[in-house]
Amino acid sequence: MAPVPPIADPKVAAAFEAFAPDEREMLLLLRRLILEVAAETQGVGRIEETLKWGQPAYLTPETKSGSTIRLGVPKSGGIAIYAHCQSSIISDFDAVFPGDFTLDGNRAVLLPTDADLPLDALRMLIRSGLTYHL
């Protein structure tokens, strides 16, 4: 596993620091997964890590291959990986894994913090987001 680059933007680093420790640990794991999937997926290019709506967000500014992916903590608890609600990213994911995940409509996959993350499925979701416009 390649080393994960440090968070360059101090505002993004502060957003991660503001999460509770258990949430932060899992969200940093999702960050690692996003960066790994981006690096191994042809056509994605450089990832920009920034804040959107106060949440860590991942964009493909050079290739414009993907839709923004955001990480956060929903009001219902746990953690979430968000996609643009007018895209089909979440509904396409649900079609592959019908009923396997808790969704927030077309905008997020909700994940508990007291269980292992389903990394293979989440890799698929992330790849779909990062290549949505290809």
PDB file of C-alpha atoms in Angstrom:
ATOM      1  CA  MET A   1       0.000   0.000   0.000  1.00  0.00           C
ATOM      2  CA  ALA A   2       1.468   3.341  -1.072  1.00  0.00           C
ATOM      3  CA  PRO A   3       1.916   6.070   1.528  1.00  0.00           C
ATOM      4  CA  VAL A   4      -0.939   8.554   1.677  1.00  0.00           C
ATOM      5  CA  PRO A   5       0.038  12.128   0.927  1.00  0.00           C
ATOM      6  CA  PRO A   6      -0.545  14.570   3.756  1.00  0.00           C
ATOM      7  CA  ILE A   7      -3.511  16.904   3.549  1.00  0.00           C
ATOM      8  CA  ALA A   8      -2.090  20.025   1.878  1.00  0.00           C
ATOM      9  CA  ASP A   9      -4.983  22.417   2.485  1.00  0.00           C
ATOM     10  CA  PRO A  10      -5.077  23.570   6.144  1.00  0.00           C
ATOM     11  CA  LYS A  11      -8.860  24.084   5.922  1.00  0.00           C
ATOM     12  CA  VAL A  12      -9.353  20.460   4.831  1.00  0.00           C
ATOM     13  CA  ALA A  13      -7.022  19.279   7.611  1.00  0.00           C
ATOM     14  CA  ALA A  14      -9.058  21.321  10.116  1.00  0.00           C
ATOM     15  CA  ALA A  15     -12.291  19.773   8.821  1.00  0.00           C
ATOM     16  CA  PHE A  16     -10.902  16.286   9.476  1.00  0.00           C
ATOM     17  CA  GLU A  17      -9.668  17.341  12.926  1.00  0.00           C
ATOM     18  CA  ALA A  18     -13.166  18.562  13.789  1.00  0.00           C
ATOM     19  CA  PHE A  19     -14.645  15.072  13.397  1.00  0.00           C
ATOM     20  CA  ALA A  20     -14.922  12.807  16.437  1.00  0.00           C
ATOM     21  CA  PRO A  21     -11.987  10.344  16.625  1.00  0.00           C
ATOM     22  CA  ASP A  22     -13.933   7.265  15.433  1.00  0.00           C
ATOM     23  CA  GLU A  23     -15.486   9.220  12.559  1.00  0.00           C
ATOM     24  CA  ARG A  24     -12.136  10.808  11.639  1.00  0.00           C
ATOM     25  CA  GLU A  25     -10.397   7.429  11.488  1.00  0.00           C
ATOM     26  CA  MET A  26     -12.972   5.998   9.101  1.00  0.00           C
ATOM     27  CA  LEU A  27     -13.191   9.155   6.984  1.00  0.00           C
ATOM     28  CA  LEU A  28      -9.393   9.186   6.634  1.00  0.00           C
ATOM     29  CA  LEU A  29      -9.622   5.577   5.465  1.00  0.00           C
ATOM     30  CA  LEU A  30     -12.156   6.686   2.828  1.00  0.00           C
ATOM     31  CA  ARG A  31      -9.786   9.515   1.853  1.00  0.00           C
ATOM     32  CA  ARG A  32      -7.012   6.958   1.369  1.00  0.00           C
ATOM     33  CA  LEU A  33      -9.360   4.824  -0.731  1.00  0.00           C
ATOM     34  CA  ILE A  34     -10.336   7.793  -2.942  1.00  0.00           C
ATOM     35  CA  LEU A  35      -6.681   8.681  -3.569  1.00  0.00           C
ATOM     36  CA  GLU A  36      -5.752   5.051  -4.274  1.00  0.00           C
ATOM     37  CA  VAL A  37      -8.653   4.497  -6.672  1.00  0.00           C
ATOM     38  CA  ALA A  38      -7.834   7.758  -8.455  1.00  0.00           C
ATOM     39  CA  ALA A  39      -4.181   6.766  -8.848  1.00  0.00           C
ATOM     40  CA  GLU A  40      -5.037   3.351 -10.290  1.00  0.00           C
ATOM     41  CA  THR A  41      -7.884   4.435 -12.588  1.00  0.00           C
ATOM     42  CA  GLN A  42      -6.956   5.518 -16.090  1.00  0.00           C
ATOM     43  CA  GLY A  43      -8.329   8.874 -17.192  1.00  0.00           C
ATOM     44  CA  VAL A  44      -8.882  10.358 -13.723  1.00  0.00           C
ATOM     45  CA  GLY A  45      -5.724  12.429 -13.393  1.00  0.00           C
ATOM     46  CA  ARG A  46      -4.809  14.609 -10.435  1.00  0.00           C
ATOM     47  CA  ILE A  47      -7.259  14.831  -7.553  1.00  0.00           C
ATOM     48  CA  GLU A  48      -7.998  18.178  -5.955  1.00  0.00           C
ATOM     49  CA  GLU A  49      -8.798  17.984  -2.255  1.00  0.00           C
ATOM     50  CA  THR A  50     -10.852  20.936  -1.062  1.00  0.00           C
ATOM     51  CA  LEU A  51     -13.938  21.805   0.978  1.00  0.00           C
ATOM     52  CA  LYS A  52     -17.468  21.873  -0.430  1.00  0.00           C
ATOM     53  CA  TRP A  53     -20.278  22.733   1.958  1.00  0.00           C
ATOM     54  CA  GLY A  54     -17.712  22.469   4.764  1.00  0.00           C
ATOM     55  CA  GLN A  55     -16.916  18.840   3.928  1.00  0.00           C
ATOM     56  CA  PRO A  56     -13.746  17.302   2.464  1.00  0.00           C
ATOM     57  CA  ALA A  57     -14.368  17.037  -1.274  1.00  0.00           C
ATOM     58  CA  TYR A  58     -12.496  15.347  -4.117  1.00  0.00           C
ATOM     59  CA  LEU A  59     -12.575  16.651  -7.682  1.00  0.00           C
ATOM     60  CA  THR A  60     -10.913  15.835 -11.007  1.00  0.00           C
ATOM     61  CA  PRO A  61     -10.082  19.401 -12.164  1.00  0.00           C
ATOM     62  CA  GLU A  62      -7.717  18.571 -15.030  1.00  0.00           C
ATOM     63  CA  THR A  63      -9.569  15.733 -16.755  1.00  0.00           C
ATOM     64  CA  LYS A  64     -13.079  16.616 -15.539  1.00  0.00           C
ATOM     65  CA  SER A  65     -13.655  12.846 -15.620  1.00  0.00           C
ATOM     66  CA  GLY A  66     -15.620  12.712 -12.397  1.00  0.00           C
ATOM     67  CA  SER A  67     -18.313  14.203 -10.275  1.00  0.00           C
ATOM     68  CA  THR A  68     -17.431  15.638  -6.860  1.00  0.00           C
ATOM     69  CA  ILE A  69     -17.193  13.094  -4.054  1.00  0.00           C
ATOM     70  CA  ARG A  70     -17.583  14.434  -0.509  1.00  0.00           C
ATOM     71  CA  LEU A  71     -17.024  12.872   2.908  1.00  0.00           C
ATOM     72  CA  GLY A  72     -18.959  13.772   6.004  1.00  0.00           C
ATOM     73  CA  VAL A  73     -21.019  12.923   9.036  1.00  0.00           C
ATOM     74  CA  PRO A  74     -24.796  12.892   8.534  1.00  0.00           C
ATOM     75  CA  LYS A  75     -27.185  14.076  11.239  1.00  0.00           C
ATOM     76  CA  SER A  76     -28.353  10.470  11.654  1.00  0.00           C
ATOM     77  CA  GLY A  77     -24.858   9.424  12.798  1.00  0.00           C
ATOM     78  CA  GLY A  78     -22.132   7.303  11.290  1.00  0.00           C
ATOM     79  CA  ILE A  79     -20.264   8.574   8.256  1.00  0.00           C
ATOM     80  CA  ALA A  80     -21.242   9.152   4.648  1.00  0.00           C
ATOM     81  CA  ILE A  81     -19.790   9.305   1.185  1.00  0.00           C
ATOM     82  CA  TYR A  82     -21.729  11.844  -0.865  1.00  0.00           C
ATOM     83  CA  ALA A  83     -22.198  12.214  -4.617  1.00  0.00           C
ATOM     84  CA  HIS A  84     -23.960  14.919  -6.613  1.00  0.00           C
ATOM     85  CA  CYS A  85     -27.684  14.305  -6.058  1.00  0.00           C
ATOM     86  CA  GLN A  86     -28.545  14.893  -9.727  1.00  0.00           C
ATOM     87  CA  SER A  87     -26.121  12.197 -10.862  1.00  0.00           C
ATOM     88  CA  SER A  88     -26.934   8.495 -11.032  1.00  0.00           C
ATOM     89  CA  ILE A  89     -23.859   7.501  -8.993  1.00  0.00           C
ATOM     90  CA  ILE A  90     -25.757   6.429  -5.859  1.00  0.00           C
ATOM     91  CA  SER A  91     -28.680   4.818  -7.707  1.00  0.00           C
ATOM     92  CA  ASP A  92     -26.283   2.902  -9.973  1.00  0.00           C
ATOM     93  CA  PHE A  93     -24.419   1.693  -6.866  1.00  0.00           C
ATOM     94  CA  ASP A  94     -27.705   0.613  -5.280  1.00  0.00           C
ATOM     95  CA  ALA A  95     -28.601  -1.312  -8.454  1.00  0.00           C
ATOM     96  CA  VAL A  96     -25.403  -3.366  -8.055  1.00  0.00           C
ATOM     97  CA  PHE A  97     -25.908  -3.863  -4.293  1.00  0.00           C
ATOM     98  CA  PRO A  98     -29.710  -3.686  -3.887  1.00  0.00           C
ATOM     99  CA  GLY A  99     -30.641  -3.222  -0.240  1.00  0.00           C
ATOM    100  CA  ASP A 100     -27.095  -3.870   1.003  1.00  0.00           C
ATOM    101  CA  PHE A 101     -26.473  -0.254   2.016  1.00  0.00           C
ATOM    102  CA  THR A 102     -28.362   2.512   3.766  1.00  0.00           C
ATOM    103  CA  LEU A 103     -28.806   5.415   1.383  1.00  0.00           C
ATOM    104  CA  ASP A 104     -29.768   9.030   1.795  1.00  0.00           C
ATOM    105  CA  GLY A 105     -31.796   9.291  -1.392  1.00  0.00           C
ATOM    106  CA  ASN A 106     -29.618   9.896  -4.427  1.00  0.00           C
ATOM    107  CA  ARG A 107     -27.020  11.837  -2.483  1.00  0.00           C
ATOM    108  CA  ALA A 108     -25.161   9.508  -0.081  1.00  0.00           C
ATOM    109  CA  VAL A 109     -24.225   6.057   1.106  1.00  0.00           C
ATOM    110  CA  LEU A 110     -24.452   6.016   4.910  1.00  0.00           C
ATOM    111  CA  LEU A 111     -22.007   3.836   6.823  1.00  0.00           C
ATOM    112  CA  PRO A 112     -21.838   2.918  10.514  1.00  0.00           C
ATOM    113  CA  THR A 113     -18.673   3.629  12.486  1.00  0.00           C
ATOM    114  CA  ASP A 114     -18.930   0.393  14.473  1.00  0.00           C
ATOM    115  CA  ALA A 115     -18.320  -1.998  11.568  1.00  0.00           C
ATOM    116  CA  ASP A 116     -15.593  -2.621   9.006  1.00  0.00           C
ATOM    117  CA  LEU A 117     -15.974  -0.652   5.801  1.00  0.00           C
ATOM    118  CA  PRO A 118     -16.917  -2.757   2.748  1.00  0.00           C
ATOM    119  CA  LEU A 119     -13.808  -1.638   0.869  1.00  0.00           C
ATOM    120  CA  ASP A 120     -14.375  -3.516  -2.394  1.00  0.00           C
ATOM    121  CA  ALA A 121     -17.885  -2.128  -2.809  1.00  0.00           C
ATOM    122  CA  LEU A 122     -16.727   1.363  -1.852  1.00  0.00           C
ATOM    123  CA  ARG A 123     -13.889   1.156  -4.383  1.00  0.00           C
ATOM    124  CA  MET A 124     -16.533   0.522  -7.033  1.00  0.00           C
ATOM    125  CA  LEU A 125     -18.593   3.497  -5.826  1.00  0.00           C
ATOM    126  CA  ILE A 126     -15.554   5.795  -5.793  1.00  0.00           C
ATOM    127  CA  ARG A 127     -14.402   4.657  -9.243  1.00  0.00           C
ATOM    128  CA  SER A 128     -17.893   5.335 -10.560  1.00  0.00           C
ATOM    129  CA  GLY A 129     -17.809   8.853  -9.112  1.00  0.00           C
ATOM    130  CA  LEU A 130     -14.315   9.632 -10.373  1.00  0.00           C
ATOM    131  CA  THR A 131     -15.153   8.444 -13.920  1.00  0.00           C
ATOM    132  CA  TYR A 132     -18.777   9.594 -14.068  1.00  0.00           C
ATOM    133  CA  HIS A 133     -18.241  11.897 -17.070  1.00  0.00           C
ATOM    134  CA  LEU A 134     -16.100   9.480 -19.111  1.00  0.00           C
TER     135      LEU A 134
END
